[in-house]
Amino acid sequence: MKGGARGYWLRVKLVTAALLLVWSVVSFGLTYFARELDFTLLGWPFSYWMAAQGALIVYGLIIAVYAWSVNRLDDRYGVADPPDAEDAHGL
């Protein structure tokens, strides 16, 4: 492992902590304060759109960012799966 296991796990933990912070702000903060934004969007209150639709989009983006950043860290620190590891599982 290039750069050491300690550095790798530190960076993975930092990415995880940052994305958990985004998740908590979206889950609790944004949806709570969306009630203050009292206007209608396509016949529904804006707070509904923030809670029901906007949060789901952000959650999907969190998953995508996590996968992308940890794959980059895997490549950087040399811990990525070898290319033929998928063939060993019959995939």
mmCIF file of N, CA and C in Angstrom, residues 3-91:
data_model
loop_
_atom_site.group_PDB
_atom_site.id
_atom_site.type_symbol
_atom_site.label_atom_id
_atom_site.label_comp_id
_atom_site.label_asym_id
_atom_site.label_seq_id
_atom_site.Cartn_x
_atom_site.Cartn_y
_atom_site.Cartn_z
ATOM 1 N N GLY A 3 1.832 4.892 0.613
ATOM 2 C CA GLY A 3 1.404 5.962 1.499
ATOM 3 C C GLY A 3 0.939 5.496 2.862
ATOM 4 N N GLY A 4 0.775 4.231 3.047
ATOM 5 C CA GLY A 4 0.433 3.707 4.366
ATOM 6 C C GLY A 4 -1.052 3.548 4.606
ATOM 7 N N ALA A 5 -1.355 2.525 5.365
ATOM 8 C CA ALA A 5 -2.745 2.225 5.686
ATOM 9 C C ALA A 5 -3.354 3.307 6.569
ATOM 10 N N ARG A 6 -2.537 3.895 7.426
ATOM 11 C CA ARG A 6 -3.060 4.918 8.330
ATOM 12 C C ARG A 6 -3.566 6.141 7.568
ATOM 13 N N GLY A 7 -2.802 6.585 6.569
ATOM 14 C CA GLY A 7 -3.223 7.719 5.753
ATOM 15 C C GLY A 7 -4.461 7.419 4.933
ATOM 16 N N TYR A 8 -4.531 6.196 4.426
ATOM 17 C CA TYR A 8 -5.692 5.776 3.646
ATOM 18 C C TYR A 8 -6.966 5.843 4.496
ATOM 19 N N TRP A 9 -6.904 5.221 5.679
ATOM 20 C CA TRP A 9 -8.101 5.180 6.522
ATOM 21 C C TRP A 9 -8.451 6.545 7.074
ATOM 22 N N LEU A 10 -7.464 7.386 7.300
ATOM 23 C CA LEU A 10 -7.739 8.746 7.737
ATOM 24 C C LEU A 10 -8.541 9.490 6.674
ATOM 25 N N ARG A 11 -8.117 9.358 5.439
ATOM 26 C CA ARG A 11 -8.830 10.046 4.354
ATOM 27 C C ARG A 11 -10.220 9.469 4.117
ATOM 28 N N VAL A 12 -10.367 8.157 4.234
ATOM 29 C CA VAL A 12 -11.698 7.556 4.095
ATOM 30 C C VAL A 12 -12.618 8.048 5.211
ATOM 31 N N LYS A 13 -12.099 8.141 6.417
ATOM 32 C CA LYS A 13 -12.897 8.642 7.540
ATOM 33 C C LYS A 13 -13.277 10.108 7.342
ATOM 34 N N LEU A 14 -12.364 10.918 6.786
ATOM 35 C CA LEU A 14 -12.678 12.319 6.532
ATOM 36 C C LEU A 14 -13.775 12.462 5.486
ATOM 37 N N VAL A 15 -13.697 11.667 4.422
ATOM 38 C CA VAL A 15 -14.743 11.685 3.398
ATOM 39 C C VAL A 15 -16.074 11.268 4.007
ATOM 40 N N THR A 16 -16.059 10.206 4.804
ATOM 41 C CA THR A 16 -17.276 9.719 5.440
ATOM 42 C C THR A 16 -17.858 10.763 6.383
ATOM 43 N N ALA A 17 -17.024 11.400 7.183
ATOM 44 C CA ALA A 17 -17.497 12.414 8.122
ATOM 45 C C ALA A 17 -18.085 13.620 7.395
ATOM 46 N N ALA A 18 -17.439 14.050 6.324
ATOM 47 C CA ALA A 18 -17.946 15.192 5.563
ATOM 48 C C ALA A 18 -19.300 14.871 4.941
ATOM 49 N N LEU A 19 -19.434 13.673 4.385
ATOM 50 C CA LEU A 19 -20.704 13.307 3.761
ATOM 51 C C LEU A 19 -21.797 13.063 4.800
ATOM 52 N N LEU A 20 -21.430 12.591 5.981
ATOM 53 C CA LEU A 20 -22.414 12.464 7.056
ATOM 54 C C LEU A 20 -22.892 13.842 7.522
ATOM 55 N N LEU A 21 -22.002 14.813 7.515
ATOM 56 C CA LEU A 21 -22.392 16.171 7.853
ATOM 57 C C LEU A 21 -23.389 16.711 6.827
ATOM 58 N N VAL A 22 -23.117 16.490 5.550
ATOM 59 C CA VAL A 22 -24.060 16.909 4.502
ATOM 60 C C VAL A 22 -25.398 16.217 4.696
ATOM 61 N N TRP A 23 -25.367 14.917 4.972
ATOM 62 C CA TRP A 23 -26.602 14.162 5.186
ATOM 63 C C TRP A 23 -27.410 14.733 6.348
ATOM 64 N N SER A 24 -26.743 15.039 7.456
ATOM 65 C CA SER A 24 -27.472 15.542 8.616
ATOM 66 C C SER A 24 -28.042 16.936 8.365
ATOM 67 N N VAL A 25 -27.294 17.781 7.660
ATOM 68 C CA VAL A 25 -27.803 19.116 7.345
ATOM 69 C C VAL A 25 -29.033 19.011 6.448
ATOM 70 N N VAL A 26 -28.986 18.142 5.454
ATOM 71 C CA VAL A 26 -30.129 17.977 4.555
ATOM 72 C C VAL A 26 -31.308 17.350 5.292
ATOM 73 N N SER A 27 -31.042 16.313 6.080
ATOM 74 C CA SER A 27 -32.122 15.598 6.750
ATOM 75 C C SER A 27 -32.823 16.442 7.804
ATOM 76 N N PHE A 28 -32.061 17.170 8.589
ATOM 77 C CA PHE A 28 -32.644 17.869 9.716
ATOM 78 C C PHE A 28 -32.748 19.373 9.502
ATOM 79 N N GLY A 29 -31.703 19.969 8.993
ATOM 80 C CA GLY A 29 -31.692 21.424 8.860
ATOM 81 C C GLY A 29 -32.504 21.950 7.704
ATOM 82 N N LEU A 30 -32.217 21.470 6.519
ATOM 83 C CA LEU A 30 -32.862 22.001 5.327
ATOM 84 C C LEU A 30 -34.356 21.737 5.322
ATOM 85 N N THR A 31 -34.757 20.527 5.675
ATOM 86 C CA THR A 31 -36.187 20.223 5.679
ATOM 87 C C THR A 31 -36.919 20.972 6.793
ATOM 88 N N TYR A 32 -36.254 21.239 7.909
ATOM 89 C CA TYR A 32 -36.879 22.005 8.987
ATOM 90 C C TYR A 32 -37.107 23.452 8.561
ATOM 91 N N PHE A 33 -36.104 24.057 7.977
ATOM 92 C CA PHE A 33 -36.224 25.452 7.591
ATOM 93 C C PHE A 33 -36.956 25.652 6.281
ATOM 94 N N ALA A 34 -37.261 24.597 5.569
ATOM 95 C CA ALA A 34 -38.026 24.726 4.330
ATOM 96 C C ALA A 34 -39.452 25.180 4.619
ATOM 97 N N ARG A 35 -39.933 24.952 5.837
ATOM 98 C CA ARG A 35 -41.270 25.424 6.204
ATOM 99 C C ARG A 35 -41.360 26.941 6.125
ATOM 100 N N GLU A 36 -40.249 27.606 6.334
ATOM 101 C CA GLU A 36 -40.223 29.066 6.272
ATOM 102 C C GLU A 36 -40.416 29.570 4.836
ATOM 103 N N LEU A 37 -40.044 28.772 3.867
ATOM 104 C CA LEU A 37 -40.181 29.156 2.464
ATOM 105 C C LEU A 37 -41.588 28.802 2.013
ATOM 106 N N ASP A 38 -42.504 29.710 2.217
ATOM 107 C CA ASP A 38 -43.922 29.431 2.003
ATOM 108 C C ASP A 38 -44.358 29.916 0.614
ATOM 109 N N PHE A 39 -44.090 29.080 -0.388
ATOM 110 C CA PHE A 39 -44.614 29.347 -1.720
ATOM 111 C C PHE A 39 -44.932 28.022 -2.388
ATOM 112 N N THR A 40 -45.699 28.078 -3.451
ATOM 113 C CA THR A 40 -46.182 26.876 -4.120
ATOM 114 C C THR A 40 -45.349 26.608 -5.366
ATOM 115 N N LEU A 41 -44.992 25.352 -5.546
ATOM 116 C CA LEU A 41 -44.229 24.920 -6.716
ATOM 117 C C LEU A 41 -44.987 23.765 -7.353
ATOM 118 N N LEU A 42 -45.526 23.988 -8.546
ATOM 119 C CA LEU A 42 -46.305 22.984 -9.283
ATOM 120 C C LEU A 42 -47.479 22.459 -8.460
ATOM 121 N N GLY A 43 -48.122 23.348 -7.732
ATOM 122 C CA GLY A 43 -49.314 22.995 -6.977
ATOM 123 C C GLY A 43 -49.072 22.410 -5.597
ATOM 124 N N TRP A 44 -47.827 22.269 -5.200
ATOM 125 C CA TRP A 44 -47.496 21.711 -3.887
ATOM 126 C C TRP A 44 -46.638 22.707 -3.133
ATOM 127 N N PRO A 45 -46.699 22.686 -1.799
ATOM 128 C CA PRO A 45 -45.824 23.577 -1.023
ATOM 129 C C PRO A 45 -44.347 23.244 -1.255
ATOM 130 N N PHE A 46 -43.524 24.267 -1.243
ATOM 131 C CA PHE A 46 -42.099 24.070 -1.483
ATOM 132 C C PHE A 46 -41.468 23.153 -0.443
ATOM 133 N N SER A 47 -41.942 23.221 0.797
ATOM 134 C CA SER A 47 -41.393 22.341 1.839
ATOM 135 C C SER A 47 -41.614 20.877 1.494
ATOM 136 N N TYR A 48 -42.723 20.545 0.843
ATOM 137 C CA TYR A 48 -42.968 19.171 0.397
ATOM 138 C C TYR A 48 -41.898 18.751 -0.604
ATOM 139 N N TRP A 49 -41.614 19.612 -1.563
ATOM 140 C CA TRP A 49 -40.611 19.283 -2.580
ATOM 141 C C TRP A 49 -39.232 19.096 -1.956
ATOM 142 N N MET A 50 -38.912 19.921 -0.988
ATOM 143 C CA MET A 50 -37.608 19.800 -0.337
ATOM 144 C C MET A 50 -37.498 18.477 0.420
ATOM 145 N N ALA A 51 -38.538 18.115 1.136
ATOM 146 C CA ALA A 51 -38.488 16.899 1.952
ATOM 147 C C ALA A 51 -38.633 15.643 1.104
ATOM 148 N N ALA A 52 -39.546 15.659 0.154
ATOM 149 C CA ALA A 52 -39.859 14.437 -0.584
ATOM 150 C C ALA A 52 -38.974 14.220 -1.806
ATOM 151 N N GLN A 53 -38.577 15.268 -2.463
ATOM 152 C CA GLN A 53 -37.836 15.114 -3.714
ATOM 153 C C GLN A 53 -36.391 15.581 -3.600
ATOM 154 N N GLY A 54 -36.205 16.772 -3.095
ATOM 155 C CA GLY A 54 -34.858 17.343 -3.033
ATOM 156 C C GLY A 54 -33.910 16.542 -2.157
ATOM 157 N N ALA A 55 -34.411 16.065 -1.033
ATOM 158 C CA ALA A 55 -33.555 15.283 -0.143
ATOM 159 C C ALA A 55 -33.132 13.970 -0.799
ATOM 160 N N LEU A 56 -34.028 13.332 -1.522
ATOM 161 C CA LEU A 56 -33.678 12.072 -2.190
ATOM 162 C C LEU A 56 -32.597 12.279 -3.244
ATOM 163 N N ILE A 57 -32.673 13.387 -3.943
ATOM 164 C CA ILE A 57 -31.639 13.694 -4.938
ATOM 165 C C ILE A 57 -30.292 13.893 -4.249
ATOM 166 N N VAL A 58 -30.292 14.613 -3.135
ATOM 167 C CA VAL A 58 -29.045 14.835 -2.400
ATOM 168 C C VAL A 58 -28.499 13.514 -1.876
ATOM 169 N N TYR A 59 -29.361 12.625 -1.384
ATOM 170 C CA TYR A 59 -28.892 11.326 -0.890
ATOM 171 C C TYR A 59 -28.238 10.517 -2.012
ATOM 172 N N GLY A 60 -28.827 10.542 -3.191
ATOM 173 C CA GLY A 60 -28.214 9.864 -4.331
ATOM 174 C C GLY A 60 -26.859 10.463 -4.686
ATOM 175 N N LEU A 61 -26.762 11.775 -4.623
ATOM 176 C CA LEU A 61 -25.483 12.440 -4.892
ATOM 177 C C LEU A 61 -24.442 12.095 -3.831
ATOM 178 N N ILE A 62 -24.866 11.969 -2.574
ATOM 179 C CA ILE A 62 -23.938 11.577 -1.512
ATOM 180 C C ILE A 62 -23.348 10.200 -1.805
ATOM 181 N N ILE A 63 -24.191 9.263 -2.225
ATOM 182 C CA ILE A 63 -23.717 7.911 -2.558
ATOM 183 C C ILE A 63 -22.735 7.961 -3.715
ATOM 184 N N ALA A 64 -23.061 8.737 -4.752
ATOM 185 C CA ALA A 64 -22.184 8.832 -5.919
ATOM 186 C C ALA A 64 -20.839 9.461 -5.561
ATOM 187 N N VAL A 65 -20.863 10.522 -4.763
ATOM 188 C CA VAL A 65 -19.619 11.190 -4.366
ATOM 189 C C VAL A 65 -18.770 10.262 -3.508
ATOM 190 N N TYR A 66 -19.399 9.525 -2.600
ATOM 191 C CA TYR A 66 -18.650 8.595 -1.755
ATOM 192 C C TYR A 66 -17.978 7.514 -2.602
ATOM 193 N N ALA A 67 -18.727 6.908 -3.507
ATOM 194 C CA ALA A 67 -18.160 5.850 -4.352
ATOM 195 C C ALA A 67 -17.017 6.387 -5.206
ATOM 196 N N TRP A 68 -17.198 7.562 -5.796
ATOM 197 C CA TRP A 68 -16.169 8.145 -6.647
ATOM 198 C C TRP A 68 -14.908 8.479 -5.844
ATOM 199 N N SER A 69 -15.094 9.111 -4.681
ATOM 200 C CA SER A 69 -13.918 9.540 -3.920
ATOM 201 C C SER A 69 -13.173 8.354 -3.304
ATOM 202 N N VAL A 70 -13.890 7.348 -2.826
ATOM 203 C CA VAL A 70 -13.201 6.199 -2.245
ATOM 204 C C VAL A 70 -12.523 5.375 -3.343
ATOM 205 N N ASN A 71 -13.101 5.290 -4.533
ATOM 206 C CA ASN A 71 -12.411 4.619 -5.643
ATOM 207 C C ASN A 71 -11.118 5.346 -5.998
ATOM 208 N N ARG A 72 -11.140 6.675 -5.974
ATOM 209 C CA ARG A 72 -9.913 7.430 -6.229
ATOM 210 C C ARG A 72 -8.885 7.175 -5.145
ATOM 211 N N LEU A 73 -9.327 7.124 -3.881
ATOM 212 C CA LEU A 73 -8.399 6.832 -2.794
ATOM 213 C C LEU A 73 -7.840 5.415 -2.913
ATOM 214 N N ASP A 74 -8.684 4.463 -3.310
ATOM 215 C CA ASP A 74 -8.211 3.094 -3.519
ATOM 216 C C ASP A 74 -7.104 3.061 -4.562
ATOM 217 N N ASP A 75 -7.306 3.767 -5.674
ATOM 218 C CA ASP A 75 -6.284 3.804 -6.727
ATOM 219 C C ASP A 75 -5.024 4.519 -6.241
ATOM 220 N N ARG A 76 -5.197 5.606 -5.510
ATOM 221 C CA ARG A 76 -4.050 6.388 -5.045
ATOM 222 C C ARG A 76 -3.184 5.597 -4.065
ATOM 223 N N TYR A 77 -3.822 4.838 -3.181
ATOM 224 C CA TYR A 77 -3.088 4.090 -2.172
ATOM 225 C C TYR A 77 -2.830 2.640 -2.573
ATOM 226 N N GLY A 78 -3.224 2.256 -3.770
ATOM 227 C CA GLY A 78 -2.924 0.919 -4.268
ATOM 228 C C GLY A 78 -3.700 -0.200 -3.611
ATOM 229 N N VAL A 79 -4.930 0.068 -3.189
ATOM 230 C CA VAL A 79 -5.729 -0.979 -2.557
ATOM 231 C C VAL A 79 -6.930 -1.376 -3.417
ATOM 232 N N ALA A 80 -6.945 -0.937 -4.676
ATOM 233 C CA ALA A 80 -8.049 -1.286 -5.576
ATOM 234 C C ALA A 80 -7.996 -2.778 -5.892
ATOM 235 N N ASP A 81 -9.170 -3.355 -6.157
ATOM 236 C CA ASP A 81 -9.237 -4.755 -6.547
ATOM 237 C C ASP A 81 -8.533 -4.949 -7.888
ATOM 238 N N PRO A 82 -7.840 -6.073 -8.057
ATOM 239 C CA PRO A 82 -7.229 -6.324 -9.361
ATOM 240 C C PRO A 82 -8.317 -6.508 -10.419
ATOM 241 N N PRO A 83 -8.018 -6.192 -11.676
ATOM 242 C CA PRO A 83 -9.041 -6.250 -12.723
ATOM 243 C C PRO A 83 -9.654 -7.631 -12.910
ATOM 244 N N ASP A 84 -8.905 -8.693 -12.684
ATOM 245 C CA ASP A 84 -9.441 -10.027 -12.910
ATOM 246 C C ASP A 84 -10.129 -10.595 -11.669
ATOM 247 N N ALA A 85 -10.266 -9.820 -10.603
ATOM 248 C CA ALA A 85 -10.960 -10.298 -9.404
ATOM 249 C C ALA A 85 -12.449 -10.502 -9.675
ATOM 250 N N GLU A 86 -13.008 -9.713 -10.592
ATOM 251 C CA GLU A 86 -14.405 -9.866 -10.945
ATOM 252 C C GLU A 86 -14.652 -11.193 -11.651
ATOM 253 N N ASP A 87 -13.702 -11.627 -12.497
ATOM 254 C CA ASP A 87 -13.851 -12.882 -13.210
ATOM 255 C C ASP A 87 -13.815 -14.075 -12.279
ATOM 256 N N ALA A 88 -13.115 -13.956 -11.166
ATOM 257 C CA ALA A 88 -13.025 -15.061 -10.219
ATOM 258 C C ALA A 88 -14.369 -15.348 -9.553
ATOM 259 N N HIS A 89 -15.234 -14.337 -9.500
ATOM 260 C CA HIS A 89 -16.532 -14.518 -8.886
ATOM 261 C C HIS A 89 -17.610 -14.894 -9.904
ATOM 262 N N GLY A 90 -17.247 -15.015 -11.145
ATOM 263 C CA GLY A 90 -18.190 -15.396 -12.176
ATOM 264 C C GLY A 90 -19.098 -14.260 -12.634
ATOM 265 N N LEU A 91 -18.655 -13.029 -12.453
ATOM 266 C CA LEU A 91 -19.455 -11.891 -12.875
ATOM 267 C C LEU A 91 -19.084 -11.441 -14.256
#
